[in-house]
């Protein structure tokens, strides 16, 4: 049975702790709830915003003048298709992502261990193809099930259909706002080797690669993240605010000439990734505040709400950073966070 609430404070539903009222808000706990609210909205025709854990969004102080659906549909099951080498696991969209990853590593399955301690829900994981420490969810995602918000039709998307790319997918582009994801299936391996090429991770684990278990990687990633990232409960934030830009060879060589200490990663396809956090730090913004919004002291890619920050303060900070980085490097940063004005 659904309970449609009115004028709900959305700052309570986002890890940035920013956002004005939603005209309507409903929490769905199973698929029947979801169909019920879609039917209700057939007559109302309110615009719809889906929220999982609210950990990748920045919502205006004016709020959202439509219907917010909070996806709370939970469950994890091992599905047919498993064999001696691999297992197919399906999680419902409202399942807590880290809880799901913990479940898989406890079973000894390989695939998601580098993605530990990422806030949010399973259902949002395909939206920006979540990634960390050299692994993306697309590497093991096999199917995404979703329901069309207007027509009520269910559709199954294969990995290929999702058009996954760096921090993006079809759900963040062509199909943005059109579907509500209900479950995601992953193919995980029973035997594999740890992927620990990121410096901090290698250092933290410091074990012979052949004896590392998925749970060792899970634990190491969690510890690194707890040391480096702001806890949203204390400092509201939505993780990396910007994407890491990729530049071509010509631009890369110009930057190399200009900056002796240039940080970059060769992507092997003629492109080079320049860490946005490094550029923001070089532009002098690391640890700086603008009103109640600020740049995190341990990782300049994360913008934080130091307490009571407004939507416009964060946008002003964002625009200042974009301008200064552009002046210094000739690179325009793009936000990774979903901004709802
Ligand atoms: P929300 O913020 O609720 O939603 C994000 C977007 O997805 C919105 O557009 C929303 O409308 C849409 N959406 C949500 N659920 C559904 C659904 N069921 N169906 C359709 N659309 C939906 N991200 C990374 O990639 N890697 C990281 O390492 C990482 N680290 C982070 C660390 C911190 C401290 C924080 C705060 C964030 C971090 N993030 C990271 C960002 C964030 O955790 C992920 O993007 C996560 O997948 C968002 O999940 P969510 O449920 O909170 O999504
Ligand atoms: P970091 O290790 O300090 O590295 C800074 C940047 O350099 C990262 O963004 C990463 O790019 C890149 N990098 C580092 N080592 C690399 C390698 N061996 N090969 C290719 N690229 C490399 O980063 P961090 O801030 O502590 O984050 C660690 C990981 O968690 C990163 O993968 C990061 O994306 C992820 N993370 C994501 C969010 C988010 O909200 N999206 C928030 C926190 C952490 P990539 O980002 O492309 O990996």
XYZ file of C-alpha atoms and ligand atoms in Angstrom:
442
model
C 0.000 0.000 0.000
C 1.554 3.292 -1.027
C 1.567 6.430 1.068
C 1.857 9.585 -1.033
C 3.338 12.404 1.011
C 3.272 16.103 0.169
C 5.840 18.882 0.598
C 8.638 16.592 1.731
C 12.055 18.089 2.493
C 14.426 16.545 -0.049
C 17.550 17.529 1.879
C 16.674 14.538 4.086
C 16.917 12.244 1.051
C 20.300 13.386 -0.346
C 23.796 12.849 1.049
C 24.624 16.484 0.137
C 21.894 17.455 2.650
C 20.682 20.031 0.146
C 17.315 20.249 -1.637
C 13.951 21.959 -1.129
C 10.503 20.320 -0.936
C 9.076 17.678 -3.253
C 5.467 18.323 -4.280
C 4.772 14.601 -3.821
C 6.993 11.808 -2.522
C 6.344 8.104 -2.289
C 8.529 5.220 -1.098
C 7.993 2.008 -3.046
C 8.729 -1.275 -1.270
C 7.723 -3.767 -3.967
C 6.816 -3.915 -7.617
C 3.077 -3.618 -6.883
C 3.725 -0.298 -5.125
C 5.587 0.824 -8.197
C 2.744 -0.064 -10.580
C 0.278 1.608 -8.221
C 2.154 4.912 -8.266
C 2.640 4.787 -12.041
C -1.133 4.311 -12.414
C -1.829 7.178 -9.974
C 0.426 9.402 -12.043
C -1.326 8.518 -15.322
C -4.035 11.003 -14.359
C -1.851 13.442 -12.443
C 0.884 13.628 -15.096
C 3.462 14.920 -12.629
C 7.079 14.900 -13.772
C 8.965 12.131 -11.999
C 12.314 11.955 -10.206
C 13.627 8.620 -8.945
C 15.831 8.645 -5.851
C 17.844 5.720 -4.518
C 20.305 6.728 -1.802
C 20.512 10.343 -3.050
C 24.319 10.093 -3.090
C 24.896 11.387 -6.588
C 22.541 14.338 -6.776
C 22.380 18.026 -6.051
C 18.803 19.312 -5.844
C 17.761 22.961 -5.969
C 16.576 24.722 -2.811
C 13.278 25.254 -4.685
C 12.850 21.501 -4.553
C 11.127 19.345 -7.141
C 7.677 20.331 -8.383
C 6.579 16.818 -9.271
C 6.543 13.263 -7.961
C 9.629 11.789 -6.277
C 9.741 7.995 -6.180
C 12.138 6.589 -3.596
C 13.122 3.082 -4.610
C 13.210 0.796 -1.606
C 12.626 -2.558 -3.329
C 15.084 -5.008 -1.746
C 16.344 -8.557 -2.256
C 19.352 -10.571 -3.478
C 19.203 -13.963 -5.204
C 21.505 -16.309 -7.063
C 19.826 -17.046 -10.364
C 20.007 -19.833 -12.922
C 23.025 -19.767 -15.162
C 25.549 -20.451 -12.414
C 28.190 -23.177 -12.941
C 31.538 -24.315 -11.500
C 33.315 -21.145 -12.643
C 30.772 -18.390 -12.318
C 27.581 -17.315 -10.664
C 24.773 -15.010 -11.753
C 23.478 -12.848 -8.919
C 20.498 -10.531 -9.118
C 19.827 -7.714 -6.701
C 16.711 -5.571 -6.523
C 17.192 -1.881 -7.189
C 16.608 -0.611 -3.648
C 19.252 -2.930 -2.158
C 22.095 -1.010 -0.540
C 25.075 -1.269 -2.920
C 27.716 -1.875 -0.264
C 25.536 -4.460 1.462
C 25.280 -6.285 -1.848
C 29.046 -6.133 -2.467
C 29.662 -7.420 1.072
C 27.299 -10.347 0.382
C 29.247 -11.303 -2.776
C 32.713 -11.093 -1.209
C 31.603 -13.094 1.840
C 30.606 -15.842 -0.612
C 34.106 -15.583 -2.116
C 32.889 -14.311 -5.495
C 35.127 -12.044 -7.584
C 34.000 -9.005 -9.550
C 32.680 -6.300 -7.257
C 35.316 -6.216 -4.490
C 36.999 -3.006 -5.768
C 33.616 -1.270 -5.669
C 33.253 -1.572 -1.910
C 31.919 1.196 0.323
C 30.307 3.198 -2.504
C 27.123 4.753 -1.111
C 23.764 4.328 -2.799
C 21.630 1.587 -4.264
C 22.051 -1.252 -6.737
C 19.439 0.376 -9.009
C 21.546 3.495 -9.482
C 24.743 1.572 -10.222
C 24.107 1.324 -13.994
C 23.101 4.991 -14.301
C 26.664 6.283 -14.196
C 28.328 2.858 -14.485
C 29.888 3.245 -11.044
C 33.612 2.726 -10.899
C 36.562 2.755 -8.537
C 40.121 1.415 -8.397
C 40.194 0.398 -12.057
C 36.898 -1.548 -12.032
C 33.464 -0.537 -13.325
C 30.123 -2.220 -12.712
C 29.831 -2.751 -16.491
C 32.658 -5.317 -16.245
C 30.325 -7.804 -14.564
C 26.815 -6.484 -15.238
C 24.795 -8.801 -17.499
C 21.217 -7.500 -17.325
C 19.289 -4.477 -16.158
C 15.502 -4.708 -15.737
C 13.511 -1.503 -15.784
C 9.972 -0.217 -16.086
C 8.994 2.596 -18.400
C 7.612 5.370 -16.198
C 4.991 6.442 -18.777
C 3.892 3.180 -20.390
C 4.384 0.787 -17.427
C 6.126 -1.656 -19.767
C 8.991 -3.754 -18.449
C 12.183 -3.926 -20.496
C 15.329 -5.999 -20.074
C 18.546 -4.316 -21.168
C 21.598 -6.419 -21.986
C 25.024 -5.081 -21.059
C 25.414 -3.921 -24.674
C 22.010 -2.162 -24.677
C 23.096 -0.066 -21.670
C 25.780 1.726 -23.750
C 28.052 1.915 -20.738
C 30.993 4.309 -20.860
C 33.152 6.178 -18.330
C 30.698 7.288 -15.599
C 27.797 7.126 -18.021
C 25.199 4.920 -19.726
C 22.074 5.145 -21.857
C 20.155 5.851 -18.592
C 22.130 9.057 -18.044
C 21.722 10.161 -21.678
C 18.975 9.185 -24.165
C 16.805 7.434 -21.569
C 17.432 9.831 -18.660
C 14.305 9.986 -16.469
C 12.362 7.552 -18.695
C 12.837 4.267 -16.819
C 12.877 3.139 -13.247
C 15.406 0.359 -12.811
C 14.006 -2.528 -10.763
C 16.842 -5.069 -10.695
C 20.388 -5.658 -11.903
C 22.137 -8.995 -12.577
C 25.872 -9.606 -12.392
C 28.122 -12.447 -13.538
C 30.737 -13.042 -10.851
C 33.654 -15.447 -10.887
C 34.405 -18.222 -8.424
C 38.132 -18.053 -9.224
C 40.117 -14.987 -10.255
C 42.991 -12.713 -9.305
C 42.854 -9.447 -7.408
C 43.034 -6.225 -9.432
C 45.163 -3.950 -7.311
C 47.023 -1.770 -9.801
C 45.942 1.471 -8.090
C 48.885 2.568 -5.911
C 47.004 3.150 -2.656
C 45.307 -0.247 -2.880
C 48.502 -2.169 -3.637
C 50.212 -0.475 -0.693
C 47.356 -1.165 1.690
C 47.017 -4.886 0.874
C 50.738 -5.656 0.658
C 50.261 -9.442 0.199
C 51.267 -11.961 -2.443
C 48.700 -11.547 -5.255
C 48.009 -15.313 -5.328
C 46.695 -15.466 -1.774
C 44.515 -12.349 -1.850
C 40.793 -13.063 -1.399
C 37.869 -10.849 -2.520
C 37.208 -9.948 1.105
C 40.834 -8.674 1.516
C 40.277 -6.243 -1.352
C 36.874 -5.245 0.014
C 38.384 -4.492 3.423
C 41.382 -2.588 2.014
C 39.231 -0.394 -0.241
C 36.864 0.327 2.644
C 39.747 1.361 4.904
C 41.311 3.652 2.284
C 37.963 5.273 1.612
C 37.216 5.775 5.304
C 40.578 7.528 5.712
C 40.307 9.743 2.636
C 36.667 10.544 1.902
C 34.315 12.744 3.927
C 31.556 10.825 5.719
C 28.307 12.311 4.331
C 26.786 12.232 7.843
C 29.365 14.822 8.969
C 30.074 16.703 5.734
C 27.295 16.463 3.165
C 28.693 15.521 -0.251
C 27.953 13.510 -3.382
C 31.382 11.989 -3.997
C 33.478 13.206 -6.925
C 31.795 16.352 -8.128
C 33.537 16.373 -11.527
C 34.541 13.719 -14.049
C 38.219 13.189 -14.807
C 38.795 14.696 -18.262
C 40.471 12.768 -21.054
C 42.712 14.678 -23.489
C 44.283 13.744 -26.815
C 48.028 13.383 -27.478
C 48.452 16.941 -28.746
C 46.813 18.501 -25.695
C 48.673 16.113 -23.408
C 52.035 17.161 -24.873
C 51.159 20.855 -24.407
C 50.325 20.182 -20.759
C 53.531 18.160 -20.242
C 55.555 21.087 -21.516
C 53.793 23.534 -19.215
C 53.661 21.455 -16.007
C 56.749 19.526 -14.806
C 54.652 17.750 -12.206
C 51.759 16.859 -14.551
C 49.715 13.906 -13.254
C 48.206 11.732 -15.942
C 47.266 8.169 -16.891
C 47.813 6.807 -20.403
C 44.533 5.199 -21.476
C 46.272 3.282 -24.253
C 44.009 4.600 -27.027
C 45.882 7.821 -27.692
C 44.010 9.549 -24.873
C 45.316 10.547 -21.441
C 43.310 10.961 -18.245
C 44.214 14.052 -16.222
C 42.958 13.745 -12.616
C 40.528 16.615 -12.045
C 41.353 16.618 -8.314
C 44.997 17.400 -9.115
C 44.016 20.310 -11.387
C 41.622 21.732 -8.781
C 44.413 21.549 -6.200
C 46.857 23.278 -8.588
C 44.248 25.996 -9.142
C 44.378 26.630 -5.385
C 40.966 25.332 -4.385
C 41.839 22.320 -2.181
C 40.490 22.873 1.360
C 39.003 26.284 0.426
C 35.457 27.360 1.280
C 32.924 29.606 -0.390
C 30.220 30.402 2.124
C 29.181 27.108 3.673
C 30.285 25.070 0.659
C 33.856 23.867 0.359
C 36.441 21.689 -1.339
C 37.376 18.596 0.685
C 40.812 18.890 2.332
C 41.965 15.353 1.442
C 40.566 15.087 -2.104
C 39.863 18.233 -4.115
C 37.438 16.409 -6.408
C 34.824 16.359 -3.664
C 32.740 19.419 -2.835
C 31.266 19.428 0.656
C 28.444 21.032 2.563
C 30.113 22.298 5.739
C 26.673 22.802 7.288
C 23.721 24.716 5.889
C 25.198 25.244 2.406
C 22.664 26.317 -0.199
C 22.260 24.971 -3.720
C 23.449 28.287 -5.170
C 26.571 28.324 -2.967
C 27.591 24.922 -4.326
C 26.858 26.046 -7.902
C 28.898 29.217 -7.388
C 31.797 27.169 -6.052
C 31.443 24.754 -8.990
C 31.479 27.605 -11.519
C 34.514 29.268 -9.897
C 36.427 25.991 -10.022
C 35.466 25.326 -13.645
C 36.606 28.841 -14.598
C 39.942 28.680 -12.744
C 40.830 25.208 -14.027
C 39.958 26.301 -17.558
C 42.177 29.399 -17.235
C 45.122 27.381 -15.954
C 44.842 24.210 -18.069
C 42.526 25.054 -20.981
C 40.260 22.177 -19.878
C 36.549 22.559 -19.067
C 35.527 20.270 -16.220
C 32.146 18.541 -16.425
C 30.108 17.680 -13.335
C 29.607 14.005 -12.577
C 26.903 14.747 -10.007
C 23.307 14.928 -11.325
C 22.093 18.485 -10.864
C 18.330 19.119 -10.611
C 17.476 22.831 -10.904
P 20.886 8.696 -6.474
O 21.827 9.722 -6.032
O 19.657 8.470 -5.643
O 20.522 8.848 -7.970
C 21.514 9.092 -8.929
C 20.849 9.177 -10.315
O 20.296 7.907 -10.626
C 19.682 10.159 -10.375
O 19.625 10.683 -11.677
C 18.466 9.280 -10.107
O 17.291 9.811 -10.666
C 18.871 7.989 -10.790
N 18.337 6.775 -10.169
C 18.566 6.310 -8.908
N 17.974 5.123 -8.731
C 17.345 4.835 -9.900
C 16.518 3.743 -10.345
N 16.220 2.701 -9.567
N 16.030 3.788 -11.607
C 16.299 4.847 -12.428
N 17.047 5.902 -12.052
C 17.571 5.885 -10.811
N 30.397 6.846 -7.558
C 31.257 6.068 -8.268
O 31.010 5.773 -9.444
N 32.409 5.606 -7.715
C 32.755 5.878 -6.440
O 33.799 5.438 -5.980
C 31.889 6.716 -5.662
N 32.207 7.080 -4.408
C 31.384 7.913 -3.695
C 31.746 8.285 -2.391
C 30.928 9.123 -1.649
C 31.340 9.531 -0.265
C 29.705 9.572 -2.199
C 28.790 10.446 -1.406
C 29.334 9.225 -3.494
C 30.173 8.377 -4.253
N 29.844 7.995 -5.568
C 30.698 7.174 -6.280
C 28.599 8.481 -6.196
C 27.365 7.603 -5.844
O 27.574 6.885 -4.672
C 27.018 6.627 -6.965
O 26.796 7.303 -8.170
C 25.779 5.781 -6.628
O 25.569 4.805 -7.617
C 24.506 6.617 -6.485
O 23.501 5.779 -5.966
P 22.194 6.373 -5.328
O 21.255 5.247 -5.096
O 22.529 7.205 -4.155
O 21.681 7.261 -6.530
P 43.340 8.506 -6.411
O 43.725 7.096 -6.170
O 43.908 9.588 -5.567
O 43.598 8.866 -7.925
C 43.235 10.136 -8.464
C 42.672 9.909 -9.850
O 43.668 9.317 -10.658
C 41.497 8.970 -9.788
O 40.370 9.729 -10.057
C 41.783 7.885 -10.800
O 40.882 7.889 -11.894
C 43.157 8.190 -11.344
N 44.062 7.033 -11.129
C 44.777 6.729 -10.011
N 45.509 5.605 -10.217
C 45.243 5.208 -11.479
C 45.678 4.103 -12.270
N 46.561 3.205 -11.799
N 45.188 3.986 -13.515
C 44.300 4.874 -14.002
N 43.847 5.942 -13.296
C 44.307 6.102 -12.056
O 41.738 8.621 -6.359
P 40.758 8.659 -5.124
O 40.080 9.941 -5.104
O 41.441 8.179 -3.877
O 39.687 7.568 -5.571
C 40.040 6.214 -5.657
C 39.071 5.520 -6.596
O 37.744 5.643 -6.084
C 39.051 6.137 -7.996
O 38.887 5.124 -8.933
C 37.854 7.048 -7.973
O 37.241 7.173 -9.237
C 36.922 6.328 -7.007
N 36.071 7.323 -6.320
C 35.006 7.800 -7.009
C 34.152 8.721 -6.425
C 32.937 9.194 -7.176
O 32.093 9.822 -6.579
N 32.839 8.929 -8.450
C 34.396 9.186 -5.145
C 35.521 8.704 -4.484
C 36.362 7.773 -5.077
P 39.443 7.174 -11.907
O 38.583 8.046 -11.067
O 39.067 7.216 -13.347
O 39.598 5.795 -11.364
